[in-house]
PDB file of C-alpha atoms in Angstrom:
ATOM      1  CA  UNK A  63       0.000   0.000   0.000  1.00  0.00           C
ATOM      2  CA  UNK A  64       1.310   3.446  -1.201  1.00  0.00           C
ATOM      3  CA  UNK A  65       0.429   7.077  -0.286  1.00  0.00           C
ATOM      4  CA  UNK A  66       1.257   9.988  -1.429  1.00  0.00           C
ATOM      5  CA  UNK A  67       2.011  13.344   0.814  1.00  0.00           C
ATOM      6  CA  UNK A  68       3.071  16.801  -0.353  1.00  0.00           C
ATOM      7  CA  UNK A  69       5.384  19.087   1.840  1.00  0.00           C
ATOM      8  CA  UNK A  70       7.081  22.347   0.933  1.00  0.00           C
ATOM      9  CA  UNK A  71       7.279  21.627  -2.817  1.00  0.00           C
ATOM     10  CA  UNK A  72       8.281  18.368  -2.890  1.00  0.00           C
ATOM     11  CA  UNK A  73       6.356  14.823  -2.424  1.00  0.00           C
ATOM     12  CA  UNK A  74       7.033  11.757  -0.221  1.00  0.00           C
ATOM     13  CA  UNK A  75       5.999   8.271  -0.822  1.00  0.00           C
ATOM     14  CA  UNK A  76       5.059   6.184   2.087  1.00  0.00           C
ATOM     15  CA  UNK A  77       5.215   2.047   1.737  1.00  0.00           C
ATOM     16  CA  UNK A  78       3.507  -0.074   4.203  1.00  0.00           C
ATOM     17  CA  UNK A  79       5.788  -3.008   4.712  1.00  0.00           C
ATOM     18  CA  UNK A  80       5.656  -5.954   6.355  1.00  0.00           C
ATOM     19  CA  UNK A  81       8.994  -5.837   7.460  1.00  0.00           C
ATOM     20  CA  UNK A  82      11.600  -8.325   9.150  1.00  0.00           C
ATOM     21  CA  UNK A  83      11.248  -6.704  12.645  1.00  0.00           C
ATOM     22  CA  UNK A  84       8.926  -8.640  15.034  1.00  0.00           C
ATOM     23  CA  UNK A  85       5.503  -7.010  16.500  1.00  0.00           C
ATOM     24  CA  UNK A  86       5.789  -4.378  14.162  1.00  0.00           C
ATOM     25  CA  UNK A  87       5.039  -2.570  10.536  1.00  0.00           C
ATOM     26  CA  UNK A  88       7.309  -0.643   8.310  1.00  0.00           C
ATOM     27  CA  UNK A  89       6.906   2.656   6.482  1.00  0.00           C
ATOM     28  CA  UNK A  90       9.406   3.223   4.340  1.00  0.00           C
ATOM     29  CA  UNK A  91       9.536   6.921   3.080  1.00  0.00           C
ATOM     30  CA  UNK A  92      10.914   8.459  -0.181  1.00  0.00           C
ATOM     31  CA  UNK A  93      11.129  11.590  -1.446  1.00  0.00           C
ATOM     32  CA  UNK A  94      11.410  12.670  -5.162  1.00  0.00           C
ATOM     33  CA  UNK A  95      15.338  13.858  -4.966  1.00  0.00           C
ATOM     34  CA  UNK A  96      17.842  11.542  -4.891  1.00  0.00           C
ATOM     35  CA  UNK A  97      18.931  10.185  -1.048  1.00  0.00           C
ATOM     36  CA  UNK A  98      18.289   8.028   1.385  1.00  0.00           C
ATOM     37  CA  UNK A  99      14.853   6.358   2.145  1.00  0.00           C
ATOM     38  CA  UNK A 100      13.408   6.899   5.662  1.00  0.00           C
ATOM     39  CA  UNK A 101      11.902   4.443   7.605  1.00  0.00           C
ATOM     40  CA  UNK A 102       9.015   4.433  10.827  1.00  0.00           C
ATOM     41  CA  UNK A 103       8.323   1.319  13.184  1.00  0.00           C
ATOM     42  CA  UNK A 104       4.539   1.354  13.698  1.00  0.00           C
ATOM     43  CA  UNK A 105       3.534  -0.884  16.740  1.00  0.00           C
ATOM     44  CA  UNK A 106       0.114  -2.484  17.367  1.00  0.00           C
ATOM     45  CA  UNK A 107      -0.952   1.116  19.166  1.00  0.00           C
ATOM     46  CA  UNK A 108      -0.416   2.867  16.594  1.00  0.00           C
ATOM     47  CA  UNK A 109       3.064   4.642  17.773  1.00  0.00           C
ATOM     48  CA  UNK A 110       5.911   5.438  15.646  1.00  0.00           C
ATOM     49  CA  UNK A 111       9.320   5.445  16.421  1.00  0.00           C
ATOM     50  CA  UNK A 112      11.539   7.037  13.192  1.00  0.00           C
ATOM     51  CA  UNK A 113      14.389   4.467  12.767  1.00  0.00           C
ATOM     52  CA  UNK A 114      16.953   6.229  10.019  1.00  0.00           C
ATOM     53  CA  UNK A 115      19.679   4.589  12.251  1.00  0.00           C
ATOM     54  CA  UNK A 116      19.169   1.078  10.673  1.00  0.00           C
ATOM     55  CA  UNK A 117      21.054   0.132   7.106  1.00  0.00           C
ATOM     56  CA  UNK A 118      19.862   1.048   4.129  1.00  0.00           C
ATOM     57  CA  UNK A 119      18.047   4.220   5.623  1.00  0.00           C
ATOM     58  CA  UNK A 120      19.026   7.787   6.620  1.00  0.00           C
ATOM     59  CA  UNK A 121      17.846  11.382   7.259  1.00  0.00           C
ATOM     60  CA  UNK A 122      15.701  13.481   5.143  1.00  0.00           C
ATOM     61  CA  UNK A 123      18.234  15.628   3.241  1.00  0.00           C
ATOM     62  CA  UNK A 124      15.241  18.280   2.270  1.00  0.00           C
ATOM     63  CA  UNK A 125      14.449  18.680   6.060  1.00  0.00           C
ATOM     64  CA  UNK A 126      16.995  21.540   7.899  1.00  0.00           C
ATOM     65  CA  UNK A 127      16.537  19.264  10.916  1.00  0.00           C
ATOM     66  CA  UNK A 128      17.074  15.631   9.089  1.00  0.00           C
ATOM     67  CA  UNK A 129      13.683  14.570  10.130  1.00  0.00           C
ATOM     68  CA  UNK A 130      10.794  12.583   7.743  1.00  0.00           C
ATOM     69  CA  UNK A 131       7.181  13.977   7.458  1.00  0.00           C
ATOM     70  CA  UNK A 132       5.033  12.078   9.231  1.00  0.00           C
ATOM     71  CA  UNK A 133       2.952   9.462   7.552  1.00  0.00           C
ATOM     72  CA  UNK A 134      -0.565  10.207   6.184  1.00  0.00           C
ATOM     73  CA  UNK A 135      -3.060   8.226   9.186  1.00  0.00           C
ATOM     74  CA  UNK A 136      -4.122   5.717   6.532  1.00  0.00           C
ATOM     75  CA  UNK A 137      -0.879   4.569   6.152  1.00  0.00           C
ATOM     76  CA  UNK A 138      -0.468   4.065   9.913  1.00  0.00           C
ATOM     77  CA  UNK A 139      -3.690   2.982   9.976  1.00  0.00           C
ATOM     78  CA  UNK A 140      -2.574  -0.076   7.606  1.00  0.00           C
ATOM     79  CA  UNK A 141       0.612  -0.119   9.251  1.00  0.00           C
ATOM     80  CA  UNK A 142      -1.012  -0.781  12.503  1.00  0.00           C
ATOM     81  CA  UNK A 143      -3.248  -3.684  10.904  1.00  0.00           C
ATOM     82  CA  UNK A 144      -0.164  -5.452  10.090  1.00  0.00           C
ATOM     83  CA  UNK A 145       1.678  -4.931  13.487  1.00  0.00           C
ATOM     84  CA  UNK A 146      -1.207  -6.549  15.493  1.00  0.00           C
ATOM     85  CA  UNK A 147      -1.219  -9.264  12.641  1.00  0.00           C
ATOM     86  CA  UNK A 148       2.282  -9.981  13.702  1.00  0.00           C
ATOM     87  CA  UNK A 149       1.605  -9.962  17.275  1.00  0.00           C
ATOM     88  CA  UNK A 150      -0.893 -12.474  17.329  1.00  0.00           C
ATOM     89  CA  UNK A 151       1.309 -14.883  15.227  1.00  0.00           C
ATOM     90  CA  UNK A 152       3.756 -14.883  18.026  1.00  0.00           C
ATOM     91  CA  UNK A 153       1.793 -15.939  20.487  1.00  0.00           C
TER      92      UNK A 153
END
């Protein structure tokens, strides 16, 4: 599932992701210049916690403080669907 946000000229695609990480969803972000991709942990409530510190991902370079636009609510919405999926397969 994709979603689409716009932010001071420039747009960010958000993919809900399964992801490898127990208990919880990814969102991986992209913006339309070349850079990293951003990532979000979304856990069964609902919270995100921004995790640029794993491989692969890093801070937004359009952002004077690094940091990713948050995700449109459907996407954590659908995020959140798959993070309780998870859960309940582990028990």
């Amino acid at each position: 599932m994709a979603y689409q946000l716009r932010k001071r000229g420039h747009t960010y695609l958000y993919q809900v992701d399964y992801g490898e990480e127990a208990a919880v969803a990814r969102i991986i972000v992209r913006s339309d210049t070349p850079g990293p991709e951003g990532l979000f942990l979304v856990k069964q409530d609902g919270s995100l916690e921004p995790a640029d510190d794993l491989p692969g991902f890093g801070i937004n370079r359009l952002a004077h403080d690094g940091l990713w636009p948050r995700p449109p609510r459907e996407a954590i919405a659908d995020a959140r669907v798959i993070a309780e999926q998870k859960s309940c397969g582990r028990r």
